[in-house]
XYZ file of C-alpha atoms in Angstrom:
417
model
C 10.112 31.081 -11.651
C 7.574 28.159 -11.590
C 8.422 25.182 -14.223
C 5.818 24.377 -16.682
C 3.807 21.239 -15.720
C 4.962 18.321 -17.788
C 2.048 17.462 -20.057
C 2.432 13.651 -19.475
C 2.127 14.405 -15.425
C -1.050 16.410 -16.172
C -2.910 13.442 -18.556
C -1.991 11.120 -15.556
C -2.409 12.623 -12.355
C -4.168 15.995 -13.136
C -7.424 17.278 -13.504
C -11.186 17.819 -11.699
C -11.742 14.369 -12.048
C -8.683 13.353 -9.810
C -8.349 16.106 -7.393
C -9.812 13.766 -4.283
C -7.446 11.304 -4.771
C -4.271 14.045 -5.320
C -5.642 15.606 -1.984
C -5.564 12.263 -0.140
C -2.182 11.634 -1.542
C -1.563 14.748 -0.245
C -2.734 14.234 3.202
C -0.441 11.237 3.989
C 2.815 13.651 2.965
C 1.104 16.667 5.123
C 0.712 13.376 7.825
C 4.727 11.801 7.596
C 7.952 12.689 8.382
C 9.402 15.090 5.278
C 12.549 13.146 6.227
C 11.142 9.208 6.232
C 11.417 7.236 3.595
C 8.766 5.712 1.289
C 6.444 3.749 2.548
C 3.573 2.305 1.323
C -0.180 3.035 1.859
C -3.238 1.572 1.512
C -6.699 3.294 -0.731
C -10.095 2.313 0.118
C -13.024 3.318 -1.857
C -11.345 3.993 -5.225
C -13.518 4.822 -8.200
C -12.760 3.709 -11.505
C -10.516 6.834 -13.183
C -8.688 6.561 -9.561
C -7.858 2.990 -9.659
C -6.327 3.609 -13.667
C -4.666 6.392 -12.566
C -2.819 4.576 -9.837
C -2.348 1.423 -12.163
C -1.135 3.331 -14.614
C 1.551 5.412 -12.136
C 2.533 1.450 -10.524
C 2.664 0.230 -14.348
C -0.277 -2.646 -13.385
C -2.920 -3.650 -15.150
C -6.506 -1.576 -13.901
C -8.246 -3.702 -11.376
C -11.578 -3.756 -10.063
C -10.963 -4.103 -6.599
C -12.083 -0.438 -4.772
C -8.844 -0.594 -2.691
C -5.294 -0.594 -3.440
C -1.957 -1.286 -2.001
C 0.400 1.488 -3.514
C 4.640 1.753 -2.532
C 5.388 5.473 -2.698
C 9.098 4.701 -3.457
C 7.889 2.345 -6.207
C 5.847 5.247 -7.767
C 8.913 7.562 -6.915
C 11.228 5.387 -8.979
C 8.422 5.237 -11.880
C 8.099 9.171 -12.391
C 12.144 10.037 -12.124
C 12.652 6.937 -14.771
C 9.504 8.576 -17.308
C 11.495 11.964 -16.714
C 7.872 13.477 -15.162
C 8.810 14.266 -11.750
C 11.753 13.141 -9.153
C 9.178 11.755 -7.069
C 5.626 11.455 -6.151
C 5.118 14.089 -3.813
C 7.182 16.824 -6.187
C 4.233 15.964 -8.867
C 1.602 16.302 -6.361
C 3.752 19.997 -5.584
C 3.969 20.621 -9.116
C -0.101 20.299 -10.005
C -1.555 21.614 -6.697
C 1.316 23.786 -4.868
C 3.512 22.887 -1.782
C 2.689 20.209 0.972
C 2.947 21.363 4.540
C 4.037 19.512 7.051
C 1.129 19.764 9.699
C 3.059 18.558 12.712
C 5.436 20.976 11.459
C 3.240 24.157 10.918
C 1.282 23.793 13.819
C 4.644 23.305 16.346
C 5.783 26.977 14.551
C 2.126 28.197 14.556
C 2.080 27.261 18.751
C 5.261 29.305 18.867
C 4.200 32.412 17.023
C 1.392 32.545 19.236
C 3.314 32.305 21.808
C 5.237 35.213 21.262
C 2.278 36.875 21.017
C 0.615 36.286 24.220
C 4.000 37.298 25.692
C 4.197 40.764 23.904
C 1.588 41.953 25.941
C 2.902 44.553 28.430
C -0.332 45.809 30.956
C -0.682 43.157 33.676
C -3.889 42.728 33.091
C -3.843 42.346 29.360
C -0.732 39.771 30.652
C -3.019 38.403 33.252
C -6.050 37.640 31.048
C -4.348 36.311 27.954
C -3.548 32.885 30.418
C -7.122 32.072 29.922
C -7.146 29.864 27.017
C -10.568 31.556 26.435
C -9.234 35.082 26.230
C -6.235 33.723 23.323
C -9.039 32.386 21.179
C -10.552 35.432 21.614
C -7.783 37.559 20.632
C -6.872 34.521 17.639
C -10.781 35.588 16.267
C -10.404 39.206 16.982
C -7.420 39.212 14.563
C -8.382 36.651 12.246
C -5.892 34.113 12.980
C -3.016 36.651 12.418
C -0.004 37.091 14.507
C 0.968 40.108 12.949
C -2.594 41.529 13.690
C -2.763 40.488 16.778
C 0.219 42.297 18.185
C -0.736 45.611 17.181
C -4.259 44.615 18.719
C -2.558 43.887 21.705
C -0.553 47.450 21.360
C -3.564 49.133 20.945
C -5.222 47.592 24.197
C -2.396 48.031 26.061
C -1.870 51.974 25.267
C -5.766 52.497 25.903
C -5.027 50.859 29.459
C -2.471 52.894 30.721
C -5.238 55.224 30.654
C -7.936 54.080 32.533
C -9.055 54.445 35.025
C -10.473 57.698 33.470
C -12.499 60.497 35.277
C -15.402 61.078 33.228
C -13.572 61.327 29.503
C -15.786 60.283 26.727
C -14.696 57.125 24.927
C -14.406 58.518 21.550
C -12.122 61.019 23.207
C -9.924 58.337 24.909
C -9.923 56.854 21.442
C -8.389 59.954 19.325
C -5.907 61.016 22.037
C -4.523 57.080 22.264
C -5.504 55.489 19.170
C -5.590 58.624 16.774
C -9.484 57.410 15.814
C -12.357 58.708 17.365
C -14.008 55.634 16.268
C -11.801 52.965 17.493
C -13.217 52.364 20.830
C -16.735 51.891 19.620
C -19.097 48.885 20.246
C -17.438 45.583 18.339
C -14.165 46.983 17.466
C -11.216 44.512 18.012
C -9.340 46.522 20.502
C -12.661 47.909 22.390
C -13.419 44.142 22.926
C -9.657 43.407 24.607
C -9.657 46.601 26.435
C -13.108 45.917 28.218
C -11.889 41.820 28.640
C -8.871 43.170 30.435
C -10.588 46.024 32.344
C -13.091 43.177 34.008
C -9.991 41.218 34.522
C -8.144 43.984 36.612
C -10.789 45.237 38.438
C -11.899 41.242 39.303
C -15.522 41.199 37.740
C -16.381 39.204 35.278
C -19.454 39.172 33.485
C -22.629 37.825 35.827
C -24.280 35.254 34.529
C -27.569 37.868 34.101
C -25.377 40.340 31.664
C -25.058 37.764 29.113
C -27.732 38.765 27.181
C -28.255 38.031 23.206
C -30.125 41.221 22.972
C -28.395 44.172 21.978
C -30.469 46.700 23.710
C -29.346 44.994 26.888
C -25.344 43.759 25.924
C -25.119 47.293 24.913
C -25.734 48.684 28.407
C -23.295 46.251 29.896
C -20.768 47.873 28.315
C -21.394 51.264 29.097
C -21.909 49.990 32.515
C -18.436 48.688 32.113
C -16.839 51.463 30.553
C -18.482 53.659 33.240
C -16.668 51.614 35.881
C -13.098 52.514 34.356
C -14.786 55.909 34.220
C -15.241 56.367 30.732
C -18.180 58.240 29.193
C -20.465 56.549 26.653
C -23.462 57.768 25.763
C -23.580 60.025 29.072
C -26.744 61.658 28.620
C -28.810 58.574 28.504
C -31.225 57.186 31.050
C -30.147 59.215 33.799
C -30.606 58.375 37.602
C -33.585 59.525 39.083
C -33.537 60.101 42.873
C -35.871 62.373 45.817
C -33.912 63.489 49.079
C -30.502 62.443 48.846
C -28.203 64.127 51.455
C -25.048 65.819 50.270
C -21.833 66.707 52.335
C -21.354 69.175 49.262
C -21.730 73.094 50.060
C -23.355 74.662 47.489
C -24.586 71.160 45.736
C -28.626 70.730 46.607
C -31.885 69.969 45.359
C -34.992 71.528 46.443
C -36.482 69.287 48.860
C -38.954 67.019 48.141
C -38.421 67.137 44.364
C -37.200 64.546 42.306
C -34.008 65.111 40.517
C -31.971 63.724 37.730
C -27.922 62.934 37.622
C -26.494 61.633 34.363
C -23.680 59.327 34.243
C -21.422 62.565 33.147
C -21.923 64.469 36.513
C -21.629 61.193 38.550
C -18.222 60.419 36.965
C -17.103 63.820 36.276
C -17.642 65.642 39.764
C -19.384 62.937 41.767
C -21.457 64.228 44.974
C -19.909 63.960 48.280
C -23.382 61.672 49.627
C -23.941 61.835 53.277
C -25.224 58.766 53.527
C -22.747 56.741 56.158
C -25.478 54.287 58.115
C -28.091 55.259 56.422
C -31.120 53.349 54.833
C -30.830 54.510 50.823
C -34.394 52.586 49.317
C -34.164 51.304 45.873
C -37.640 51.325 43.897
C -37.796 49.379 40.540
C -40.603 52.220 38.454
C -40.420 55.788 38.270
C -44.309 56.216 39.258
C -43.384 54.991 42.872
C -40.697 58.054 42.785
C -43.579 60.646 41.757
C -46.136 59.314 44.296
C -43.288 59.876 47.007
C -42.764 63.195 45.926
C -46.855 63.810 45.883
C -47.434 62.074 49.232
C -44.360 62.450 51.367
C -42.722 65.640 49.952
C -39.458 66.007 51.789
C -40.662 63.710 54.140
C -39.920 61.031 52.281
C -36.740 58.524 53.321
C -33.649 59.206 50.903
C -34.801 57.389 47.729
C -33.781 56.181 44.060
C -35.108 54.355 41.515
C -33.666 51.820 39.088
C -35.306 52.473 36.075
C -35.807 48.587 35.308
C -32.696 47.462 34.835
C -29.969 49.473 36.382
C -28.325 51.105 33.390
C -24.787 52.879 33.631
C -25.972 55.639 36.292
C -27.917 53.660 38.032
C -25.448 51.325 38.907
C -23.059 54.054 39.450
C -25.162 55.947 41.331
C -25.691 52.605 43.375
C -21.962 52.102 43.296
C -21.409 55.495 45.351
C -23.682 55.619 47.834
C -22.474 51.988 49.296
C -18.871 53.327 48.903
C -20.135 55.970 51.213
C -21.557 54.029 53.794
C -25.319 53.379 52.547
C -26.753 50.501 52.958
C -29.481 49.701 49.903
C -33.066 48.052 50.358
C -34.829 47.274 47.010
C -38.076 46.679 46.312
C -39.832 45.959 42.628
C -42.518 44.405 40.626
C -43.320 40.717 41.261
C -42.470 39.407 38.266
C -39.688 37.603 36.734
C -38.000 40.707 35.306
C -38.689 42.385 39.030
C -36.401 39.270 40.411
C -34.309 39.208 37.652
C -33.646 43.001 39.023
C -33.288 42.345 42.383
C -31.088 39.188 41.708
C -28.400 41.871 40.170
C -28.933 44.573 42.917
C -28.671 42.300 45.584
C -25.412 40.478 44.447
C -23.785 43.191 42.775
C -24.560 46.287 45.288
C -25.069 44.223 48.533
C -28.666 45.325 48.941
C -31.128 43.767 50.512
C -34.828 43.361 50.411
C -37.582 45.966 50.875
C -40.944 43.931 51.275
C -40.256 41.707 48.775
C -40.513 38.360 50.558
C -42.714 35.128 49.773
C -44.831 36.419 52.375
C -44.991 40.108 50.806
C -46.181 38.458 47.466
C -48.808 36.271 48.940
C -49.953 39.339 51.332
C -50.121 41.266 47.712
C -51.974 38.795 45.530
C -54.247 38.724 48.163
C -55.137 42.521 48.569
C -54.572 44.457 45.229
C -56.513 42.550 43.078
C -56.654 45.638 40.995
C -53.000 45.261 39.644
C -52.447 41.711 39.754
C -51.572 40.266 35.823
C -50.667 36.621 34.697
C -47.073 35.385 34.466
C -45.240 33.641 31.904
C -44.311 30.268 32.138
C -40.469 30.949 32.461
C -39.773 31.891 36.089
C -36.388 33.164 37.825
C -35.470 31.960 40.908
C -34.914 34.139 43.988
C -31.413 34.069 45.479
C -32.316 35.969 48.688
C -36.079 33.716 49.129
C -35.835 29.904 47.681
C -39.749 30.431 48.838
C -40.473 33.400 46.955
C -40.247 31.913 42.581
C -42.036 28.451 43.978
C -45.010 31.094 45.443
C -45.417 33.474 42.199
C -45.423 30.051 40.207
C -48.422 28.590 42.208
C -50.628 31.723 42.201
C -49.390 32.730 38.385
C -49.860 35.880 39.482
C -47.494 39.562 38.930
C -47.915 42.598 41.407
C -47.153 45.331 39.849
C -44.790 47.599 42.835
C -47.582 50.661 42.077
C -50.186 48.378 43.669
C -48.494 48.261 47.105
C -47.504 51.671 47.352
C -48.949 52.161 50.742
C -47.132 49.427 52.458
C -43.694 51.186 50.789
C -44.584 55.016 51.853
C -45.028 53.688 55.266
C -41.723 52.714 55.221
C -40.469 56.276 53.304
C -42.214 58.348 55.353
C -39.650 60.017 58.445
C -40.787 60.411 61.709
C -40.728 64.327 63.150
C-alpha cells in the first residue's frame, strides 16, 4: 500500500508548476548508476518558482542567476533531517512514481527481445528475423510487446508448416490453423509475417516496381504472393486470358481459335500439363490485340496470352508455368511508361524477352500510325532491356498504343501451313 505524500514534500517540490524541473531531476537518476553515490549537477535555464524551489530544498537564499549548482547528497541529507523523504530521488518516487534505470531497462528490454527472435521455430521465420528490418517489423506488428510477439511468431510459424498449399483458399488455411477465418486477411499481424517469411524462403523479395502506395496495386502483390505459396485469394478475379495454348492433357482443350479464360483457382488447383517445351509463348499487354487474333488468325494464330496490364495473380502464374515447362516468353505492349513499366516486370521476373518493342519499333511506330499516337507525361521509366528506347519516347513525347501496330504483331502470330 502506497504512503500518503507528505504535505510539506508536496508545497515544495510538487505541483504543475514544477513538473519540468521534477522530470529533469528525474532524468539524471534514470541517467546514473542506482548504486553511485551523490553527486552534484548543474541547472541551466531555471525560472523563478524553480530556482526557490531548489533554494529552498539547499536551505539558500533565492537567487537570480538562471543556473544552479545543486549536491544531491546535500539535498539528500536536507529531506531525511525535515523527516520528508530519505532522499531526493525517493521524493521524486513518491510525487511522480518509480525511476527506471534506462541503461538498465533497455540491457533487459535487448534480452527479452532476444528471446523472442529465438522462439521462432520455421527456418524461414528463423532466417528472416536476422534482418534487423524484419525485428522492427515484428516489434510494430506487436506493439512493442514481447508477450505479443511470441504468439505472433506461433501463429506464423503454424501457418508455415502449411504452405506450400495446392490451391486452398486463405480464409480456409486461416480456420483450419488459426481457428479464424479472418486471420489471414490483408493487414493482419500474422498475414504480414507469414508473407515476409514466405518471400524469404522462396528467395524473392519485393521488386522495386511492387512497392506501390496504392492499394489497388499492393493488394495484388499479395495475392500474387499468396498465389506463389499456392494459396487462393480472391480466385475468381481477373482471370488469364489466352488463344491456342497446347496441352499434354487428354481430355483438357479449348476449341481452337477461341479465346479462353483460366482463373487463378484452376491454375493452382489442377494446373494444365502445357506443351510448350521450345516453344515461342507471345505475351500481349491489351485484351483487344487477343480478339483481333482470334478474328484474323483463328487457330492460326501462334500460342498467345495476354497480361491484362499489369500481370495480376494468374497472369503471373500462368506466366510462371509455361516457362517451368519449357516456353520461352516474348512481350510486346503499349509505348508508354506503364507499357515499360510492364515489360520491366515481365522481362526480369519471367525471363521474357522483347516482341517489337525496340527504340527502333517505337520510332518505326510514331512514324506510321499517326492515328493512335497520344502525348506522354513528363515522368518516364527507363527501359532495362533498351537504354535507347525511354531517351526516344522522351524526344518524340509520343505513346503508341499496341492496337495501332497490330499488323506488324499478327505477322509474327500468324503459323505457316
Amino acid at each position: 500500500m502506497n504512503r500518503p505524500i507528505d504535505p510539506r514534500l508536496h508545497k515544495v517540490l510538487g505541483g504543475e508548476h514544477l513538473a519540468a524541473l521534477r522530470q529533469r531531476l528525474r532524468g539524471h537518476f534514470e541517467r546514473a548508476d542506482p548504486d553511485a553515490p551523490p553527486t552534484s549537477l548543474r541547472l541551466t535555464g531555471l525560472i523563478g518558482e524553480e530556482r526557490e524551489a531548489l533554494a529552498l530544498l539547499v536551505g539558500r537564499p533565492p537567487r537570480t542567476a538562471k543556473s544552479m549548482q545543486i549536491d544531491t547528497g546535500e539535498i539528500d541529507a536536507a529531506l531525511l533531517r525535515a523527516g520528508i523523504a530519505a532522499s531526493l530521488r525517493e521524493a521524486l518516487e513518491q510525487l511522480d512514481g518509480p525511476i527506471v534505470h534506462l541503461a538498465t531497462e533497455q540491457t533487459a528490454l535487448r534480452a527479452a527481445w532476444a528471446s523472442v527472435v529465438a522462439a521462432a521455430r520455421h527456418p524461414a521465420l528463423a532466417a528472416c528475423l536476422l534482418k534487423p528490418t524484419v525485428q522492427g517489423l515484428l516489434k510494430r506488428l506487436s506493439r512493442q510487446d514481447t508477450s505479443v510477439a511470441l504468439q505472433l511468431l506461433a501463429d506464423a510459424d503454424a501457418v508455415l508448416r502449411h504452405l506450400p498449399a495446392s490451391g486452398m483458399a486463405r480464409a480456409r488455411l486461416a480456420a483450419e490453423t488459426l481457428g479464424d477465418a479472418h486471420a489471414l486477411d490483408a493487414g493482419r499481424p500474422t498475414a504480414t509475417l507469414v508473407l515476409t517469411a514466405w518471400r524469404q524462403l522462396a528467395d524473392e523479395p519485393p521488386a522495386a516496381d511492387e512497392e506501390s502506395n496504392d492499394d489497388s496495386q499492393s493488394g495484388e502483390r499479395v495475392r500474387d504472393v499468396w498465389a506463389r505459396a499456392g494459396v487462393l485469394v480472391n480466385e475468381l478475379a481477373r482471370p488469364a486470358l489466352f488463344l491456342n495454348l497446347p496441352l499434354h492433357s487428354v481430355g483438357i482443350a479449348w476449341p481452337p481459335g477461341e479465346p479462353g479464360y483460366l482463373s487463378l483457382r484452376r491454375l493452382l488447383r489442377a494446373p494444365p500439363a502445357w506443351a510448350v517445351a521450345g516453344r515461342t509463348v507471345f505475351v500481349c499487354e491489351n485484351p483487344n490485340v487477343v480478339a483481333i487474333a482470334a478474328d484474323v488468325l483463328g487457330r492460326d494464330c501462334a500460342p498467345l496470352i495476354c497480361t491484362d496490364g499489369m500481370p495480376a495473380a494468374a497472369q503471373r502464374t500462368l506466366m510462371a508455368q509455361l516457362v517451368s515447362a519449357g516456353a520461352q516468353l516474348r512481350y510486346h505492349g503499349d509505348f508508354d511508361w506503364s507499357g515499360l513499366h510492364i515489360a520491366n516486370h515481365v522481362f526480369r521476373v519471367h525471363g521474357a524477352s522483347p516482341w517489337r518493342f525496340h527504340s527502333m519499333d517505337y520510332e518505326s511506330a510514331t512514324a506510321e500510325a499517326s492515328h493512335a499516337r497520344g502525348r506522354l507525361p513528363t515522368v518516364p521509366v527507363e527501359a532495362s532491356w533498351d537504354p535507347e528506347l525511354a531517351p526516344a519516347m522522351r524526344h518524340r513525347g509520343l505513346t503508341v498504343a499496341e492496337e495501332a501496330v497490330i499488323d506488324l504483331l499478327l505477322q509474327d502470330l500468324r503459323i505457316s501451313n
